[in-house]
CSV table of C-alpha atoms in Angstrom, one decimal:
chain,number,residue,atom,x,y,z
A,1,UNK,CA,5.5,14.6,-9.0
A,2,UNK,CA,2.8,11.6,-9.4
A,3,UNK,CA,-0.6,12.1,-7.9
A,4,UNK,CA,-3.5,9.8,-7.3
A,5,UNK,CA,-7.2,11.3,-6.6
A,6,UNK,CA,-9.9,9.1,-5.3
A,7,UNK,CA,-12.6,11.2,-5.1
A,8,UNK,CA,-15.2,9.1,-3.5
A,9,UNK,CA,-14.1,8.3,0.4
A,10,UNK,CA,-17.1,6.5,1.0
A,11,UNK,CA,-19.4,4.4,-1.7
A,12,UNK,CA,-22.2,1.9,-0.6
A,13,UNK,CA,-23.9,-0.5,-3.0
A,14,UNK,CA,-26.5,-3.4,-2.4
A,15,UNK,CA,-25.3,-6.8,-3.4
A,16,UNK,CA,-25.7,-7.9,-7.0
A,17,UNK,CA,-25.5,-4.4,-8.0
A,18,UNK,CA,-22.7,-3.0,-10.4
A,19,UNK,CA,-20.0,-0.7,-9.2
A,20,UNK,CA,-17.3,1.5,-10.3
A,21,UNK,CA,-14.6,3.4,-8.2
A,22,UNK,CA,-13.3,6.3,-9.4
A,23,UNK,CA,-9.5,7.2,-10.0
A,24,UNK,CA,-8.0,10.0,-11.1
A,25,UNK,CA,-3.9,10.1,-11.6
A,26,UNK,CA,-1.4,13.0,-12.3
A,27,UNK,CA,1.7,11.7,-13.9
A,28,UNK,CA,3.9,13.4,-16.8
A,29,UNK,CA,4.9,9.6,-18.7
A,30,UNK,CA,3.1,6.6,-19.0
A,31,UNK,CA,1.9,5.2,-16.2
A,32,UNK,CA,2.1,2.1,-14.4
A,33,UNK,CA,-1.3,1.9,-12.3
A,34,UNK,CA,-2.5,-0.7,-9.8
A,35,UNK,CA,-5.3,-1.4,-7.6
A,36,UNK,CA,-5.2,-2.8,-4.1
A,37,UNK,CA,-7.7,-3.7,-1.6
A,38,UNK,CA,-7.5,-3.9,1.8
A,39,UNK,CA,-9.9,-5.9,4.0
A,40,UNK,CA,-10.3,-4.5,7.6
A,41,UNK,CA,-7.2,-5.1,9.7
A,42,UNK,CA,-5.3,-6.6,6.9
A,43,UNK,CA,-2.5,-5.9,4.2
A,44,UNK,CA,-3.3,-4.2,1.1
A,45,UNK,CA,-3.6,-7.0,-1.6
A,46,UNK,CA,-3.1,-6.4,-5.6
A,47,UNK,CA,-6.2,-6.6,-7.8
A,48,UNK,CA,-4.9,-5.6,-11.0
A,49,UNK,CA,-2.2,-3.6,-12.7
A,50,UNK,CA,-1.7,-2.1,-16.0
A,51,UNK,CA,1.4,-1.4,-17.7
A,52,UNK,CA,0.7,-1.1,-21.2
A,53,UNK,CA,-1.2,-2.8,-24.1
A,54,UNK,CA,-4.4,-3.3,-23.9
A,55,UNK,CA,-6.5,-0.8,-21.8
A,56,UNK,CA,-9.0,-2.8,-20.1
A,57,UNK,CA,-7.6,-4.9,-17.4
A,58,UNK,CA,-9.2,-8.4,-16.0
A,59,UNK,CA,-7.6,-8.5,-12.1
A,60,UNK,CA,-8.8,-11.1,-9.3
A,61,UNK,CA,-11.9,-11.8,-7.4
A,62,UNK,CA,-14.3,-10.4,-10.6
A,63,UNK,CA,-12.5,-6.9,-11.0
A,64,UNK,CA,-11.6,-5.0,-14.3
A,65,UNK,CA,-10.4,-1.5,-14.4
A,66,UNK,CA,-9.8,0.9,-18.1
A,67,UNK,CA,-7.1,2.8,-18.6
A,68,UNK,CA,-8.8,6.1,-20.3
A,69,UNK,CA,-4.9,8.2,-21.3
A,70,UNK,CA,-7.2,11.2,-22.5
A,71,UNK,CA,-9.0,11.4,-19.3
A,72,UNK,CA,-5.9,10.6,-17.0
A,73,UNK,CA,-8.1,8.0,-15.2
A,74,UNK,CA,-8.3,4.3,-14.2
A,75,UNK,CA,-11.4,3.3,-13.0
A,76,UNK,CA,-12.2,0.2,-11.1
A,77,UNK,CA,-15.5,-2.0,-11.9
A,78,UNK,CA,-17.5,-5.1,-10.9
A,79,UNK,CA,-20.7,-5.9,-12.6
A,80,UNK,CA,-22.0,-7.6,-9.8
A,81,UNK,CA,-21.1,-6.9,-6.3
A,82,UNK,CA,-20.5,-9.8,-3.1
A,83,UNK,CA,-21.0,-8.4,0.3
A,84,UNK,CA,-17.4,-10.0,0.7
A,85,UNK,CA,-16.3,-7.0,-1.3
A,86,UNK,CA,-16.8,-4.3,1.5
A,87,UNK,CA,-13.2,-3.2,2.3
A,88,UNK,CA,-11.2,-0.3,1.4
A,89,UNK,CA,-10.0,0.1,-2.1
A,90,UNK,CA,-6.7,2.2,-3.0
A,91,UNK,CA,-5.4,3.2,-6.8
A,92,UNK,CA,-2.2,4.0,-7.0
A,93,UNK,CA,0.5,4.9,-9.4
A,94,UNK,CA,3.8,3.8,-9.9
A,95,UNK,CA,6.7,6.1,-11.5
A,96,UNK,CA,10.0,6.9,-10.9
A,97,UNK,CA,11.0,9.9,-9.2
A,98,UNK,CA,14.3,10.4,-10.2
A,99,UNK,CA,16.0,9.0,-7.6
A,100,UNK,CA,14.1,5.8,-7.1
A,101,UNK,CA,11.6,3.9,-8.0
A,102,UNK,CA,7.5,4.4,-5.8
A,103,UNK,CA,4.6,3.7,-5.6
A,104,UNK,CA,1.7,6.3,-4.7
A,105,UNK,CA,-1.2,5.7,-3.5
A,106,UNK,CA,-4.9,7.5,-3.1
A,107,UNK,CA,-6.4,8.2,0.1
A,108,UNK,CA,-8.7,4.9,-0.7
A,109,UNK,CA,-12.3,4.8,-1.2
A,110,UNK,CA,-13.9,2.5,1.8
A,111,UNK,CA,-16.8,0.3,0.0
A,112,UNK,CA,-19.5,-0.9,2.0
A,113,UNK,CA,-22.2,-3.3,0.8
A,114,UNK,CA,-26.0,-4.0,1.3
A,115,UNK,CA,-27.6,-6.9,1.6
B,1,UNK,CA,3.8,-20.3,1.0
B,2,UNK,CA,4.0,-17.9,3.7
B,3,UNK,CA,3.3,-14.1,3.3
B,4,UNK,CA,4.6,-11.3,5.0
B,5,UNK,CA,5.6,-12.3,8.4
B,6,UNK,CA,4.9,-9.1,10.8
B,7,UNK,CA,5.6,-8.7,14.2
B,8,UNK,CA,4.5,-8.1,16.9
B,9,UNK,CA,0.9,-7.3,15.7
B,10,UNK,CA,-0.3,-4.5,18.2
B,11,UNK,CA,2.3,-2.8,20.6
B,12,UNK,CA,1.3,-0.1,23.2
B,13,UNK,CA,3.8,1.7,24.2
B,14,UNK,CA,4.7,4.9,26.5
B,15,UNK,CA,5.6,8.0,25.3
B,16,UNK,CA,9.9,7.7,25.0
B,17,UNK,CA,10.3,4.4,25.0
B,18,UNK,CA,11.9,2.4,22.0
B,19,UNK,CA,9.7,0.8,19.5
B,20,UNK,CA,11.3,-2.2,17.3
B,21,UNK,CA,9.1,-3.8,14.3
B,22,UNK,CA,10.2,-6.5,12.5
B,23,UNK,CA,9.3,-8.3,9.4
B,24,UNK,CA,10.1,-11.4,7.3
B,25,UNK,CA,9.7,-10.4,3.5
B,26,UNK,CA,8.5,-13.4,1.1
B,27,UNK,CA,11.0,-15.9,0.4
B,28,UNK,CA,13.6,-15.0,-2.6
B,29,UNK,CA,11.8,-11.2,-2.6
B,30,UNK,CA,14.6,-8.4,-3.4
B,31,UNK,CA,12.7,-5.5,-2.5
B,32,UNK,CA,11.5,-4.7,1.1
B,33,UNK,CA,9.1,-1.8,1.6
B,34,UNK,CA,8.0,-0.3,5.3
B,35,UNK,CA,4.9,2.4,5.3
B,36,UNK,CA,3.0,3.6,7.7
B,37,UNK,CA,-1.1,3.9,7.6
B,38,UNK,CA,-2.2,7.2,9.7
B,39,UNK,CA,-6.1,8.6,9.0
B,40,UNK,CA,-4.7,12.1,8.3
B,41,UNK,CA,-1.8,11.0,5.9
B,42,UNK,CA,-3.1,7.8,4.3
B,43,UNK,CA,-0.3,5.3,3.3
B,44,UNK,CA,3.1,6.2,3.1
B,45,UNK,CA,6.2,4.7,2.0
B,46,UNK,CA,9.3,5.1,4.9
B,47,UNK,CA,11.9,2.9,3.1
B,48,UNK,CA,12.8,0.4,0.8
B,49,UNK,CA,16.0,-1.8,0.1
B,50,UNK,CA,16.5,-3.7,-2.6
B,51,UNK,CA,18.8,-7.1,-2.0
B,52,UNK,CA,19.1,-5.1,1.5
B,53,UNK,CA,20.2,-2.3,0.2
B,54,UNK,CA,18.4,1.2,1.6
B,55,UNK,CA,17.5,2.6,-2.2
B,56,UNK,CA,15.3,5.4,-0.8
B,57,UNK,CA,14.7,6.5,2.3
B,58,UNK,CA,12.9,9.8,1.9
B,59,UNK,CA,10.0,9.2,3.5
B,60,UNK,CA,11.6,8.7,6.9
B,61,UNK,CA,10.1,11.3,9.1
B,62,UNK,CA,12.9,12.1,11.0
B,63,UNK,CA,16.2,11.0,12.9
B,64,UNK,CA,13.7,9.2,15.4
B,65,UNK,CA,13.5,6.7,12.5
B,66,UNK,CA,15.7,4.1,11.6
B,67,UNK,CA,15.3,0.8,9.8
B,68,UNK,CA,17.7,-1.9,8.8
B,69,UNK,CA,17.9,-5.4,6.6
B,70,UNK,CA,21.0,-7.3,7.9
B,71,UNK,CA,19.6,-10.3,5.6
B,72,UNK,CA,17.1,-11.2,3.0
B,73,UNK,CA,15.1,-12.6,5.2
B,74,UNK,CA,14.6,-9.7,8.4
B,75,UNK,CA,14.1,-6.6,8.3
B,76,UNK,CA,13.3,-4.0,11.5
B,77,UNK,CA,12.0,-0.3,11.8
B,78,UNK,CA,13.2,1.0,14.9
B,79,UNK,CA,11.5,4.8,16.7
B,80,UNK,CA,13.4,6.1,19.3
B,81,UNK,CA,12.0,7.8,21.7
B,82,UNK,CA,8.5,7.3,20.4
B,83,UNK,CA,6.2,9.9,20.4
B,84,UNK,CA,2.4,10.0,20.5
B,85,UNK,CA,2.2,11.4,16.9
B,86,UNK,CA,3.6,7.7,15.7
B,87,UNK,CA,0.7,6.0,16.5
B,88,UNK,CA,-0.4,4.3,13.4
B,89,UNK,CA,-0.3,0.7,11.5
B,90,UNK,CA,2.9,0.1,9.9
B,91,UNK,CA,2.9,-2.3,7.0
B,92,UNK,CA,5.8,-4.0,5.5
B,93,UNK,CA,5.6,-5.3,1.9
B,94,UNK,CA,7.9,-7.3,-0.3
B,95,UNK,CA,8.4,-7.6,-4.4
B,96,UNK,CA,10.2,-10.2,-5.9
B,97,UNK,CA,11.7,-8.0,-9.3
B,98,UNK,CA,8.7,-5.8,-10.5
B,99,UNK,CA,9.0,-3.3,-8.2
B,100,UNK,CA,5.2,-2.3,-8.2
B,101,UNK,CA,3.9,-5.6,-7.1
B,102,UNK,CA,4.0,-5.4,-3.6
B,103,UNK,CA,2.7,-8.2,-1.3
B,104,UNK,CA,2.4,-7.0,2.1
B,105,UNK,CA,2.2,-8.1,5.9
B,106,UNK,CA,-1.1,-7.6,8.3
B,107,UNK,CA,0.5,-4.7,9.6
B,108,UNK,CA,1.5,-3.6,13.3
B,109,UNK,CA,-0.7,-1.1,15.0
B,110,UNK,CA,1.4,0.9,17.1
B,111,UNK,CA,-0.2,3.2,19.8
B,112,UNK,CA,1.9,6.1,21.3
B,113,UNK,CA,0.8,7.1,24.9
């Protein structure tokens, strides 16, 4: 079964600085990865995905993640960070189970930012 | 355009009573996607129908839990009796073909008492 590890719950950054998130996925085939953000007491919202191709995606709002196949990770990064960026920030994986078709996500990783 | 229509918002509720959520996918969106949001558990997926069909509904947590899409537009997730161990948000999110790209609703925050 597909996995997703985030293995950073909590990550604070001052504004203007760089940032990555860290994501780790178990999955036997190639797969589809996203990342979603969720702002506090809102929806989760799509930031990028990657199927296939080229491994360094260009999402909304300034993101880009890399797909790295030899290190079963897809990392999320901003060079410069807005404090409109503090939210919560889930990777997930999608992959079919079998029966149907899901998408799983990590426990999130919960950004806040310094002024 | 609208999003995900959600509703209602928050709902407080006693411990047995019935709990009814509704939600209003995207217009011309074919798959419809409930989860619930719990600190413990994280993000789950219940259900999802595509062109109101229930594909998978393995994440229902138990007979307490029903949900059902009489048209493309409406959708509800029903708990009866509710417990205080439903307490959560519950999210509904729609995808119009790629199945991955989910666009979802502000969520419900349902407390059990």
């Amino acid at each position: 079964a597909q996995s997703v590890t985030q293995p950073d719950i909590h990550i604070t950054v001052s504004e203007g600085a760089s940032l990555e998130l860290r994501c780790n996925y178990s999955y036997g085939a190639t797969p589809y990865l996203f990342w979603y953000v969720q702002s506090p007491g809102q929806g989760l919202q799509l930031l990028l995905k990657y199927f296939s191709g080229d491994t360094l995606v260009q999402g909304i709002k300034g993101f880009e993640a890399e797909f790295k196949r030899s290190q079963s990770s897809f990392n999320l990064r901003k060079p410069s960070v807005h404090w409109s960026d503090a939210a919560e920030y889930f990777c997930a994986v999608g992959a079919y189970t079998g029966t149907a078709s899901k998408l799983t996500f990590g426990t999130g990783t919960r950004l806040q930012v310094t002024l | 355009d609208a999003g995900v229509i959600q509703s209602p918002r928050h709902e407080v509720t006693e411990m047995g009573q019935e709990v009814t959520l509704r939600c209003k996918p995207i217009s011309g969106h074919d798959y419809l996607f409930w989860y619930r949001q719990t600190m413990m558990r994280g993000l789950e997926l219940l259900i999802y129908f595509n062109n109101n069909v229930p594909i998978d509904d393995s994440g229902m947590p138990e007979d307490r839990f029903s949900a059902k899409m009489p048209n493309a537009s409406f959708s509800t997730l029903k708990i009866q009796p509710s417990e205080p161990r439903d307490s959560a948000v519950y999210f509904c999110a729609s995808s119009l073909k790629r199945i991955y790209e989910q666009y979802f609703g502000p969520g419900t925050r349902l407390t059990v008492t």
